[in-house]
Amino acid sequence: MILYDYPPLAECYAVRLLAALLDVPLEIRSLDYYPGREHETDEYLDIAPLGSVPALDTGTAVLGDWQAALIHLAAHHDATGQWLPLGDPDRLVAIHEWLAVARALAHSAGVARLHELIGQPAVIERCRTEAHRLLRHLERHLWFGERAGRRWLVEGEQPTIADIAVFVQVILCEEGGVSRLDYPAVRRWIDSVRGIRGFVVTSGVLPLDPTAPVHTLA
Amino acid sequence: MDPILWNDWHVVADATALQCDRPITTRLLGVPLTVSRDAQGAVHVVGTDGSPIVSDVRHGFVWACLGKPARPILSIAELAEPDRCVTTAGSFGVHVSAGRVIENFLDLGHLGHVHAGYLGQEPQTAVEPYEVARLPDGGVHASGCKVFQPVSSPTAQSGFVVEYQYKVERALTASLYKSSFSQPDRFDVIYLFAQPLDEEHAIAHVLEIFIDDGVSPAALRAFQQFIFLQDKPILENQIPKRLPIGQRMEMPVLADKTSVAYRRWLAELGVTYGTVGAHDGGLPA
Ligand SMILES: [Fe+2]
């Protein structure tokens, strides 16, 4: 599978992270997204009509939506079925609900980060306010979850693609001026995700144990 | 206001990325600016009231000076060499003072830790002795630095001992000269222009002037951005966010010889914006 990638984007990291956790090799095609705007070129739009980054070429289709890429990887390359429990409608619904939260975080915390990082236009204070509102929602959910013995976003012993999608947005949010200081349960959950076997970092993300060898996907 | 930085030229935008229909709003030394390109291709820099700011386009960037330029925009000799692949590598915001951005760029000691596997490797992170001197027109020149780099550039096929030189010609401009993989007797050159948005926020603008060995500008950019994004969290975790100069200068570790020289030079120049300790009296020992 070919991943059209721009390493600083949280959504690209999500696809690289899940692929690493599933031990699925990806052929990385690095795009000059910024400042080259390669994703706006006719050549790229021919490959990925949405002009979105990342895009995952599965061999049969090009998925221009990062969450579709996560679903594809989990549905086809996870023998355990833990990341996307297709046979469990209630959990599937809950996963979709959290994927929507991840998208809302991308449009708030993520936009704030890209504003700070590469000057992408944004109404920065509105983005940050919205990001904090979502983080409070996440904090409440995780805090009550801890009391109910639930460690991940969705009921069950194992993490799902919901954890990956929300994690990549939350772990990079401080670069956009959105502090995680007031969200202790979120910070504990972040450590749980970083503790998943096979976890890989990206620039700006540190491993759980700083003395452990770092696996970077670049 | 700090007269040194107020009367200096600063990069405020990447001219190659500036499109007619997309003006850029930014800040320089706390002053809000709009940078735009008109239909004829001319670049304009104006303040919030629409008043023009002294500006110029040079080396692929838009430059502005809020006061009276004390010196011309620096010239870059390597840009005249015909066999160079030249590209701007993006403009990245960092939540730290501009001086800190320059200092990190000058720090040889961090290569083996922050860029392990690329610009250095653990456990061989110790820095060999090298020379630090003053440039004739003022500024800092470090030379004779040697570092083993597993992957020194996007076209490097193997690790090798890379020779490094650094120059700081202006308070917030630094350049790095490193042996080219394809022609080790010549240098690839990277310029870093740190735009001070305010005292604790900066934008790092990078210009790459590499020996053209078939490398594409996109590959140069991707490599440089990958390296810079490794620096970013380290930079943003620095305390204080302003650069300590003067008596309260932190005790730097042995490897930071260039950094000490840089801080001392800023203190001598009288730079105060984005620093702490400048008014505590005396120059750093
Ligand atoms: Fe660095």
Short mmCIF file of C-alpha atoms and ligand atoms in Angstrom, two decimals:
data_model
loop_
_atom_site.label_atom_id
_atom_site.label_comp_id
_atom_site.label_asym_id
_atom_site.label_seq_id
_atom_site.Cartn_x
_atom_site.Cartn_y
_atom_site.Cartn_z
CA MET A 1 0.00 0.00 0.00
CA ILE A 2 1.17 3.49 -0.80
CA LEU A 3 0.74 6.30 1.71
CA TYR A 4 0.90 9.84 0.37
CA ASP A 5 2.35 11.48 3.41
CA TYR A 6 3.32 14.81 4.90
CA PRO A 7 4.98 13.86 8.20
CA PRO A 8 3.94 16.89 10.31
CA LEU A 9 0.21 16.27 9.81
CA ALA A 10 -1.51 14.49 12.70
CA GLU A 11 -3.77 12.60 10.27
CA CYS A 12 -0.74 11.16 8.45
CA TYR A 13 0.72 10.11 11.78
CA ALA A 14 -2.55 8.28 12.59
CA VAL A 15 -2.24 6.12 9.47
CA ARG A 16 1.48 5.44 10.02
CA LEU A 17 0.84 4.61 13.67
CA LEU A 18 -1.98 2.13 13.04
CA ALA A 19 -0.03 0.51 10.19
CA ALA A 20 2.94 0.07 12.52
CA LEU A 21 0.76 -1.39 15.28
CA LEU A 22 -0.69 -3.85 12.76
CA ASP A 23 2.73 -4.53 11.26
CA VAL A 24 1.53 -3.51 7.81
CA PRO A 25 4.33 -2.19 5.59
CA LEU A 26 3.58 1.08 3.83
CA GLU A 27 5.36 2.54 0.86
CA ILE A 28 5.73 6.19 1.87
CA ARG A 29 5.50 8.90 -0.82
CA SER A 30 6.50 12.13 0.83
CA LEU A 31 4.61 15.18 -0.46
CA ASP A 32 5.85 18.76 -0.52
CA TYR A 33 2.60 19.87 1.13
CA TYR A 34 4.16 22.96 2.65
CA PRO A 35 5.46 25.22 1.25
CA GLY A 36 5.25 23.47 -2.13
CA ARG A 37 1.44 22.86 -2.10
CA GLU A 38 2.03 19.66 -4.03
CA HIS A 39 -1.41 18.41 -2.95
CA GLU A 40 -2.98 21.17 -5.08
CA THR A 41 -1.21 20.07 -8.28
CA ASP A 42 -3.09 18.36 -11.11
CA GLU A 43 -0.79 15.35 -10.77
CA TYR A 44 -1.81 14.79 -7.16
CA LEU A 45 -5.47 15.56 -7.79
CA ASP A 46 -5.43 12.84 -10.45
CA ILE A 47 -4.26 10.39 -7.78
CA ALA A 48 -6.34 11.70 -4.89
CA PRO A 49 -9.32 13.69 -6.16
CA LEU A 50 -10.08 15.16 -2.73
CA GLY A 51 -6.64 16.74 -2.70
CA SER A 52 -6.40 15.60 0.87
CA VAL A 53 -3.32 14.45 2.72
CA PRO A 54 -2.84 11.71 3.69
CA ALA A 55 -4.21 9.48 0.96
CA LEU A 56 -3.89 5.71 1.10
CA ASP A 57 -3.64 3.73 -2.10
CA THR A 58 -4.86 0.28 -1.08
CA GLY A 59 -4.22 -1.25 -4.49
CA THR A 60 -7.91 -1.21 -5.35
CA ALA A 61 -8.84 2.32 -4.32
CA VAL A 62 -7.29 5.58 -3.19
CA LEU A 63 -8.73 6.63 0.14
CA GLY A 64 -8.60 10.38 0.54
CA ASP A 65 -10.02 10.40 4.03
CA TRP A 66 -7.66 9.55 6.89
CA GLN A 67 -10.40 7.87 8.88
CA ALA A 68 -11.35 5.74 5.88
CA ALA A 69 -7.69 4.72 5.76
CA LEU A 70 -7.83 3.70 9.44
CA ILE A 71 -11.01 1.70 8.81
CA HIS A 72 -9.44 0.00 5.81
CA LEU A 73 -6.29 -0.98 7.71
CA ALA A 74 -8.24 -2.30 10.69
CA ALA A 75 -10.89 -4.09 8.62
CA HIS A 76 -8.43 -5.86 6.33
CA HIS A 77 -5.17 -6.19 8.21
CA ASP A 78 -6.09 -6.94 11.80
CA ALA A 79 -6.54 -10.68 12.32
CA THR A 80 -7.57 -10.11 15.96
CA GLY A 81 -10.39 -7.78 15.01
CA GLN A 82 -9.69 -5.66 18.08
CA TRP A 83 -9.16 -2.29 16.35
CA LEU A 84 -12.51 -2.31 14.57
CA PRO A 85 -14.93 -4.89 16.02
CA LEU A 86 -17.07 -5.36 12.92
CA GLY A 87 -19.32 -7.92 14.61
CA ASP A 88 -20.21 -5.66 17.53
CA PRO A 89 -22.66 -2.95 16.40
CA ASP A 90 -22.77 -1.08 19.72
CA ARG A 91 -19.02 -0.68 19.87
CA LEU A 92 -18.89 0.25 16.16
CA VAL A 93 -21.36 3.04 16.82
CA ALA A 94 -19.31 4.27 19.77
CA ILE A 95 -16.16 4.20 17.63
CA HIS A 96 -17.86 6.32 14.98
CA GLU A 97 -18.93 8.82 17.58
CA TRP A 98 -15.30 9.22 18.74
CA LEU A 99 -14.07 9.46 15.16
CA ALA A 100 -16.35 12.49 14.89
CA VAL A 101 -14.77 13.96 18.00
CA ALA A 102 -11.34 13.40 16.42
CA ARG A 103 -12.52 15.27 13.35
CA ALA A 104 -13.80 18.14 15.49
CA LEU A 105 -10.42 18.22 17.24
CA ALA A 106 -8.69 18.34 13.84
CA HIS A 107 -10.83 21.35 12.94
CA SER A 108 -10.04 23.17 16.19
CA ALA A 109 -6.83 22.05 17.94
CA GLY A 110 -5.36 20.85 14.64
CA VAL A 111 -6.11 24.10 12.83
CA ALA A 112 -4.61 26.07 15.74
CA ARG A 113 -1.48 23.96 15.49
CA LEU A 114 -1.13 24.47 11.74
CA HIS A 115 -1.70 28.18 12.27
CA GLU A 116 1.19 28.32 14.73
CA LEU A 117 3.38 25.96 12.72
CA ILE A 118 2.96 27.03 9.10
CA GLY A 119 0.80 30.14 9.29
CA GLN A 120 -2.40 28.51 8.03
CA PRO A 121 -5.21 31.07 8.38
CA ALA A 122 -7.38 30.53 11.46
CA VAL A 123 -9.52 32.34 13.97
CA ILE A 124 -7.09 31.18 16.60
CA GLU A 125 -8.96 31.98 19.81
CA ARG A 126 -12.15 30.35 18.59
CA CYS A 127 -10.14 27.23 17.64
CA ARG A 128 -8.56 27.06 21.08
CA THR A 129 -11.85 27.58 22.92
CA GLU A 130 -13.47 24.81 20.90
CA ALA A 131 -10.48 22.51 21.48
CA HIS A 132 -10.76 23.01 25.25
CA ARG A 133 -14.47 22.28 25.14
CA LEU A 134 -13.74 18.98 23.37
CA LEU A 135 -10.89 18.18 25.77
CA ARG A 136 -13.23 18.72 28.73
CA HIS A 137 -15.68 16.29 27.14
CA LEU A 138 -12.85 13.80 26.64
CA GLU A 139 -11.60 14.32 30.20
CA ARG A 140 -15.05 13.65 31.69
CA HIS A 141 -15.50 10.52 29.60
CA LEU A 142 -12.09 9.14 30.54
CA TRP A 143 -12.38 10.13 34.21
CA PHE A 144 -15.69 8.30 34.61
CA GLY A 145 -14.27 5.46 32.53
CA GLU A 146 -11.40 5.03 34.97
CA ARG A 147 -13.92 4.67 37.80
CA ALA A 148 -15.86 2.09 35.78
CA GLY A 149 -12.70 0.15 34.96
CA ARG A 150 -12.67 1.31 31.34
CA ARG A 151 -9.22 2.22 30.09
CA TRP A 152 -9.93 3.05 26.43
CA LEU A 153 -12.39 5.36 24.74
CA VAL A 154 -14.73 2.56 23.81
CA GLU A 155 -15.90 -0.21 26.19
CA GLY A 156 -13.68 -3.28 25.98
CA GLU A 157 -10.30 -4.63 26.99
CA GLN A 158 -8.43 -3.46 23.90
CA PRO A 159 -7.92 -0.07 22.23
CA THR A 160 -9.71 0.67 18.95
CA ILE A 161 -9.15 2.99 16.00
CA ALA A 162 -11.09 5.59 18.04
CA ASP A 163 -8.14 5.79 20.44
CA ILE A 164 -5.69 6.25 17.56
CA ALA A 165 -7.77 8.94 15.83
CA VAL A 166 -8.30 11.01 18.98
CA PHE A 167 -4.76 10.41 20.28
CA VAL A 168 -2.96 11.92 17.25
CA GLN A 169 -4.99 15.10 17.63
CA VAL A 170 -4.53 15.39 21.39
CA ILE A 171 -0.83 14.53 21.54
CA LEU A 172 0.11 17.43 19.23
CA CYS A 173 -2.38 20.01 20.55
CA GLU A 174 0.07 21.87 22.78
CA GLU A 175 1.92 23.00 19.64
CA GLY A 176 -1.22 24.98 18.87
CA GLY A 177 -1.23 26.63 22.27
CA VAL A 178 -3.83 24.25 23.75
CA SER A 179 -2.47 23.05 27.09
CA ARG A 180 -3.31 19.62 28.51
CA LEU A 181 -2.45 20.70 32.04
CA ASP A 182 -6.06 20.68 33.24
CA TYR A 183 -6.86 17.23 31.88
CA PRO A 184 -5.20 14.58 34.10
CA ALA A 185 -7.32 11.66 32.89
CA VAL A 186 -6.47 12.61 29.31
CA ARG A 187 -2.78 12.59 30.23
CA ARG A 188 -3.08 9.13 31.80
CA TRP A 189 -4.89 7.83 28.69
CA ILE A 190 -2.14 9.32 26.50
CA ASP A 191 0.38 7.25 28.46
CA SER A 192 -1.76 4.15 27.95
CA VAL A 193 -1.73 4.71 24.19
CA ARG A 194 2.02 5.31 24.20
CA GLY A 195 2.38 2.06 26.13
CA ILE A 196 0.71 -0.05 23.42
CA ARG A 197 3.11 -2.68 22.10
CA GLY A 198 4.65 -1.53 18.82
CA PHE A 199 3.84 2.16 19.39
CA VAL A 200 5.85 4.48 17.15
CA VAL A 201 6.54 8.19 17.54
CA THR A 202 6.65 11.02 15.07
CA SER A 203 8.36 14.41 15.29
CA GLY A 204 6.93 16.18 18.30
CA VAL A 205 5.83 12.99 20.06
CA LEU A 206 7.97 11.38 22.73
CA PRO A 207 7.95 7.70 23.67
CA LEU A 208 6.54 6.65 27.05
CA ASP A 209 9.92 5.49 28.30
CA PRO A 210 12.53 8.00 27.13
CA THR A 211 15.33 5.48 27.71
CA ALA A 212 13.78 2.95 25.33
CA PRO A 213 14.98 2.88 21.71
CA VAL A 214 12.89 5.21 19.59
CA HIS A 215 11.18 3.94 16.47
CA THR A 216 10.58 6.90 14.24
CA LEU A 217 8.63 6.71 11.05
CA ALA A 218 9.79 9.40 8.72
CA MET B 1 12.51 49.39 21.94
CA ASP B 2 15.75 47.58 21.23
CA PRO B 3 17.48 49.82 18.63
CA ILE B 4 19.59 46.97 17.26
CA LEU B 5 16.67 44.78 16.21
CA TRP B 6 14.39 47.74 15.42
CA ASN B 7 16.89 49.02 12.82
CA ASP B 8 17.81 45.61 11.43
CA TRP B 9 16.31 43.86 8.43
CA HIS B 10 14.18 40.80 9.23
CA VAL B 11 12.59 38.18 7.01
CA VAL B 12 8.79 38.44 7.30
CA ALA B 13 7.65 36.03 4.57
CA ASP B 14 8.79 33.47 2.03
CA ALA B 15 8.48 35.41 -1.25
CA THR B 16 8.32 32.22 -3.30
CA ALA B 17 5.16 31.16 -1.45
CA LEU B 18 3.49 34.58 -1.52
CA GLN B 19 0.57 34.54 -3.96
CA CYS B 20 -1.44 37.53 -5.18
CA ASP B 21 -4.73 36.39 -3.72
CA ARG B 22 -3.31 35.27 -0.38
CA PRO B 23 -1.81 38.08 1.70
CA ILE B 24 0.02 37.02 4.84
CA THR B 25 -0.63 38.64 8.19
CA THR B 26 2.28 38.41 10.57
CA ARG B 27 4.10 40.35 13.28
CA LEU B 28 7.57 41.77 13.66
CA LEU B 29 8.84 42.80 17.11
CA GLY B 30 5.20 42.84 18.25
CA VAL B 31 4.04 45.06 15.35
CA PRO B 32 1.25 43.56 13.19
CA LEU B 33 2.06 43.57 9.45
CA THR B 34 0.41 42.50 6.23
CA VAL B 35 2.58 41.19 3.42
CA SER B 36 0.97 41.03 -0.01
CA ARG B 37 1.79 40.71 -3.69
CA ASP B 38 -0.12 42.84 -6.19
CA ALA B 39 -1.26 41.82 -9.66
CA GLN B 40 1.96 43.22 -11.15
CA GLY B 41 4.00 40.99 -8.85
CA ALA B 42 5.29 43.73 -6.58
CA VAL B 43 5.45 42.97 -2.87
CA HIS B 44 4.06 45.35 -0.24
CA VAL B 45 4.47 45.36 3.52
CA VAL B 46 2.09 47.59 5.46
CA GLY B 47 1.12 48.21 9.07
CA THR B 48 -2.43 47.90 10.43
CA ASP B 49 -3.22 51.49 9.39
CA GLY B 50 -2.11 50.74 5.84
CA SER B 51 1.10 52.75 6.16
CA PRO B 52 4.01 51.26 4.22
CA ILE B 53 6.90 49.61 6.07
CA VAL B 54 10.44 49.65 4.65
CA SER B 55 10.72 46.40 2.74
CA ASP B 56 12.62 44.55 0.05
CA VAL B 57 12.63 41.17 -1.67
CA ARG B 58 15.96 39.37 -1.56
CA HIS B 59 17.21 35.77 -1.54
CA GLY B 60 13.67 34.41 -2.03
CA PHE B 61 12.29 36.20 1.04
CA VAL B 62 10.41 39.38 1.87
CA TRP B 63 12.41 41.54 4.29
CA ALA B 64 11.19 44.40 6.46
CA CYS B 65 12.78 46.97 8.73
CA LEU B 66 10.63 48.89 11.22
CA GLY B 67 13.20 51.62 11.82
CA LYS B 68 16.04 52.92 9.66
CA PRO B 69 18.15 50.10 8.25
CA ALA B 70 21.55 50.32 9.94
CA ARG B 71 23.12 47.99 7.35
CA PRO B 72 22.04 46.54 4.01
CA ILE B 73 20.45 43.09 3.85
CA LEU B 74 23.30 40.62 4.08
CA SER B 75 24.70 39.24 0.86
CA ILE B 76 25.10 35.50 0.31
CA ALA B 77 28.12 34.58 -1.82
CA GLU B 78 27.07 30.98 -2.51
CA LEU B 79 23.90 32.14 -4.27
CA ALA B 80 26.12 33.28 -7.17
CA GLU B 81 27.56 29.78 -7.70
CA PRO B 82 25.88 28.23 -10.75
CA ASP B 83 25.88 24.58 -9.58
CA ARG B 84 23.65 25.09 -6.57
CA CYS B 85 20.18 23.76 -5.81
CA VAL B 86 18.54 26.64 -3.95
CA THR B 87 15.24 26.48 -2.11
CA THR B 88 13.36 28.07 0.73
CA ALA B 89 12.48 25.28 3.13
CA GLY B 90 9.37 26.68 4.74
CA SER B 91 8.61 29.09 7.55
CA PHE B 92 7.83 27.43 10.88
CA GLY B 93 6.41 29.07 13.98
CA VAL B 94 7.96 28.25 17.33
CA HIS B 95 6.86 29.30 20.78
CA VAL B 96 10.26 30.55 21.97
CA SER B 97 12.35 33.68 21.46
CA ALA B 98 14.13 34.17 18.13
CA GLY B 99 17.49 34.16 19.92
CA ARG B 100 16.74 30.69 21.28
CA VAL B 101 16.02 29.47 17.74
CA ILE B 102 19.42 30.74 16.55
CA GLU B 103 21.17 29.31 19.58
CA ASN B 104 19.68 25.85 19.04
CA PHE B 105 20.83 25.96 15.41
CA LEU B 106 24.37 26.72 16.58
CA ASP B 107 24.47 23.97 19.19
CA LEU B 108 26.61 21.07 18.01
CA GLY B 109 25.98 19.24 21.26
CA HIS B 110 22.35 18.44 20.50
CA LEU B 111 22.92 16.70 17.15
CA GLY B 112 23.63 13.25 18.56
CA HIS B 113 20.69 13.37 20.94
CA VAL B 114 17.89 15.21 19.14
CA HIS B 115 18.80 14.05 15.62
CA ALA B 116 20.17 10.60 16.53
CA GLY B 117 20.52 8.39 13.49
CA TYR B 118 20.67 11.38 11.14
CA LEU B 119 22.92 14.27 12.18
CA GLY B 120 24.67 12.38 14.94
CA GLN B 121 24.52 9.14 16.80
CA GLU B 122 24.45 7.91 20.33
CA PRO B 123 26.62 7.17 22.22
CA GLN B 124 29.24 9.18 20.26
CA THR B 125 27.66 12.51 21.16
CA ALA B 126 30.79 14.20 22.54
CA VAL B 127 31.89 17.19 20.47
CA GLU B 128 35.52 17.43 19.32
CA PRO B 129 37.31 20.71 20.06
CA TYR B 130 36.79 23.44 17.48
CA GLU B 131 37.53 27.14 16.99
CA VAL B 132 35.26 30.05 17.77
CA ALA B 133 36.31 33.50 16.58
CA ARG B 134 34.82 36.88 15.76
CA LEU B 135 33.93 37.79 12.17
CA PRO B 136 35.72 40.91 10.86
CA ASP B 137 32.46 42.90 10.76
CA GLY B 138 31.32 41.58 14.12
CA GLY B 139 29.49 38.34 14.71
CA VAL B 140 30.49 34.81 15.50
CA HIS B 141 32.41 32.29 13.41
CA ALA B 142 32.81 28.68 14.54
CA SER B 143 35.03 26.45 12.42
CA GLY B 144 36.76 23.10 12.37
CA CYS B 145 33.83 21.27 13.93
CA LYS B 146 33.77 17.60 12.97
CA VAL B 147 30.80 15.32 13.53
CA PHE B 148 30.09 11.79 12.33
CA GLN B 149 26.66 11.91 10.67
CA PRO B 150 24.84 8.71 9.72
CA VAL B 151 22.53 10.58 7.29
CA SER B 152 23.84 14.11 6.74
CA SER B 153 21.56 15.12 3.87
CA PRO B 154 18.79 13.72 1.66
CA THR B 155 21.33 12.44 -0.88
CA ALA B 156 23.85 10.95 1.57
CA GLN B 157 24.31 7.25 0.76
CA SER B 158 26.36 6.49 3.89
CA GLY B 159 27.57 8.05 7.09
CA PHE B 160 30.71 10.17 7.08
CA VAL B 161 32.65 12.68 9.16
CA VAL B 162 31.12 16.04 8.28
CA GLU B 163 32.98 19.28 8.76
CA TYR B 164 30.88 22.11 10.12
CA GLN B 165 31.22 25.85 10.20
CA TYR B 166 28.79 28.37 11.59
CA LYS B 167 28.49 32.08 11.00
CA VAL B 168 26.29 34.56 12.85
CA GLU B 169 26.47 37.72 10.78
CA ARG B 170 23.40 39.49 12.16
CA ALA B 171 21.74 39.23 15.54
CA LEU B 172 18.99 36.87 14.32
CA THR B 173 20.61 35.31 11.25
CA ALA B 174 22.84 32.27 11.33
CA SER B 175 24.34 30.17 8.58
CA LEU B 176 25.67 26.65 8.62
CA TYR B 177 28.30 25.25 6.25
CA LYS B 178 28.61 21.47 6.14
CA SER B 179 30.67 19.25 3.86
CA SER B 180 28.61 18.16 0.90
CA PHE B 181 28.20 14.38 0.55
CA SER B 182 28.90 14.46 -3.20
CA GLN B 183 31.77 16.99 -3.01
CA PRO B 184 33.22 16.78 0.51
CA ASP B 185 35.67 19.62 -0.16
CA ARG B 186 32.75 22.02 -0.69
CA PHE B 187 29.99 23.08 1.65
CA ASP B 188 26.24 22.81 1.53
CA VAL B 189 24.90 25.99 3.09
CA ILE B 190 21.80 26.50 5.23
CA TYR B 191 20.70 29.96 6.32
CA LEU B 192 18.34 30.42 9.24
CA PHE B 193 16.51 33.73 9.57
CA ALA B 194 14.64 33.98 12.87
CA GLN B 195 11.73 36.43 12.68
CA PRO B 196 10.89 37.77 16.15
CA LEU B 197 7.07 37.87 16.28
CA ASP B 198 7.27 39.02 19.87
CA GLU B 199 9.67 38.34 22.73
CA GLU B 200 8.61 34.71 23.10
CA HIS B 201 7.42 33.71 19.62
CA ALA B 202 9.40 33.40 16.43
CA ILE B 203 9.19 32.08 12.90
CA ALA B 204 12.15 30.11 11.59
CA HIS B 205 12.70 30.81 7.88
CA VAL B 206 15.19 28.52 6.19
CA LEU B 207 17.15 28.93 2.95
CA GLU B 208 19.03 25.95 1.57
CA ILE B 209 21.92 26.37 -0.88
CA PHE B 210 23.12 22.87 -1.66
CA ILE B 211 25.60 21.51 -4.16
CA ASP B 212 23.38 20.32 -7.00
CA ASP B 213 24.02 16.58 -7.12
CA GLY B 214 20.60 15.83 -8.59
CA VAL B 215 18.78 16.46 -5.32
CA SER B 216 15.30 17.96 -5.75
CA PRO B 217 14.16 21.06 -3.85
CA ALA B 218 11.26 18.98 -2.50
CA ALA B 219 13.65 16.40 -1.07
CA LEU B 220 15.76 19.14 0.53
CA ARG B 221 12.66 20.65 2.07
CA ALA B 222 11.32 17.35 3.36
CA PHE B 223 14.64 16.49 5.03
CA GLN B 224 15.06 19.93 6.58
CA GLN B 225 11.49 19.95 7.88
CA PHE B 226 11.91 16.49 9.37
CA ILE B 227 15.03 17.72 11.22
CA PHE B 228 13.40 20.98 12.30
CA LEU B 229 10.35 19.23 13.70
CA GLN B 230 12.68 17.19 15.92
CA ASP B 231 14.07 20.46 17.30
CA LYS B 232 10.71 22.12 17.84
CA PRO B 233 9.54 20.36 21.03
CA ILE B 234 13.02 20.65 22.56
CA LEU B 235 13.08 24.38 21.76
CA GLU B 236 9.60 25.00 23.11
CA ASN B 237 10.40 23.27 26.39
CA GLN B 238 13.27 25.63 27.12
CA ILE B 239 12.97 27.73 30.26
CA PRO B 240 13.00 30.68 30.14
CA LYS B 241 11.61 31.22 26.66
CA ARG B 242 13.79 34.32 26.29
CA LEU B 243 17.50 33.98 25.77
CA PRO B 244 19.48 34.55 28.96
CA ILE B 245 22.35 36.95 28.39
CA GLY B 246 24.34 39.12 30.77
CA GLN B 247 25.13 37.98 34.30
CA ARG B 248 22.18 35.64 34.58
CA MET B 249 23.36 33.64 31.58
CA GLU B 250 22.86 29.96 32.28
CA MET B 251 26.00 27.88 32.68
CA PRO B 252 26.15 26.22 29.30
CA VAL B 253 27.60 22.76 28.94
CA LEU B 254 31.03 22.37 27.37
CA ALA B 255 29.63 21.68 23.90
CA ASP B 256 27.89 25.04 23.69
CA LYS B 257 31.00 27.12 23.01
CA THR B 258 29.39 28.81 20.00
CA SER B 259 26.28 29.52 22.02
CA VAL B 260 28.31 31.29 24.71
CA ALA B 261 30.02 33.39 22.04
CA TYR B 262 26.62 34.19 20.49
CA ARG B 263 25.09 35.30 23.79
CA ARG B 264 28.15 37.35 24.66
CA TRP B 265 28.05 39.07 21.26
CA LEU B 266 24.33 39.91 21.62
CA ALA B 267 25.05 41.38 25.06
CA GLU B 268 27.87 43.49 23.62
CA LEU B 269 25.68 44.68 20.74
CA GLY B 270 23.08 45.77 23.26
CA VAL B 271 20.30 43.45 22.09
CA THR B 272 17.62 43.30 24.78
CA TYR B 273 14.41 42.23 22.99
CA GLY B 274 13.62 38.55 23.61
CA THR B 275 16.38 38.20 26.19
CA VAL B 276 16.54 38.10 29.97
CA GLY B 277 19.31 39.41 32.19
CA ALA B 278 20.61 42.10 29.83
CA HIS B 279 20.02 44.78 32.44
CA ASP B 280 21.57 42.91 35.34
CA GLY B 281 24.84 44.66 34.69
CA GLY B 282 28.09 43.60 33.11
CA LEU B 283 28.82 41.26 30.25
CA PRO B 284 28.81 37.53 30.77
CA ALA B 285 32.11 36.26 32.08
FE FE C 1 18.58 20.59 15.64
#
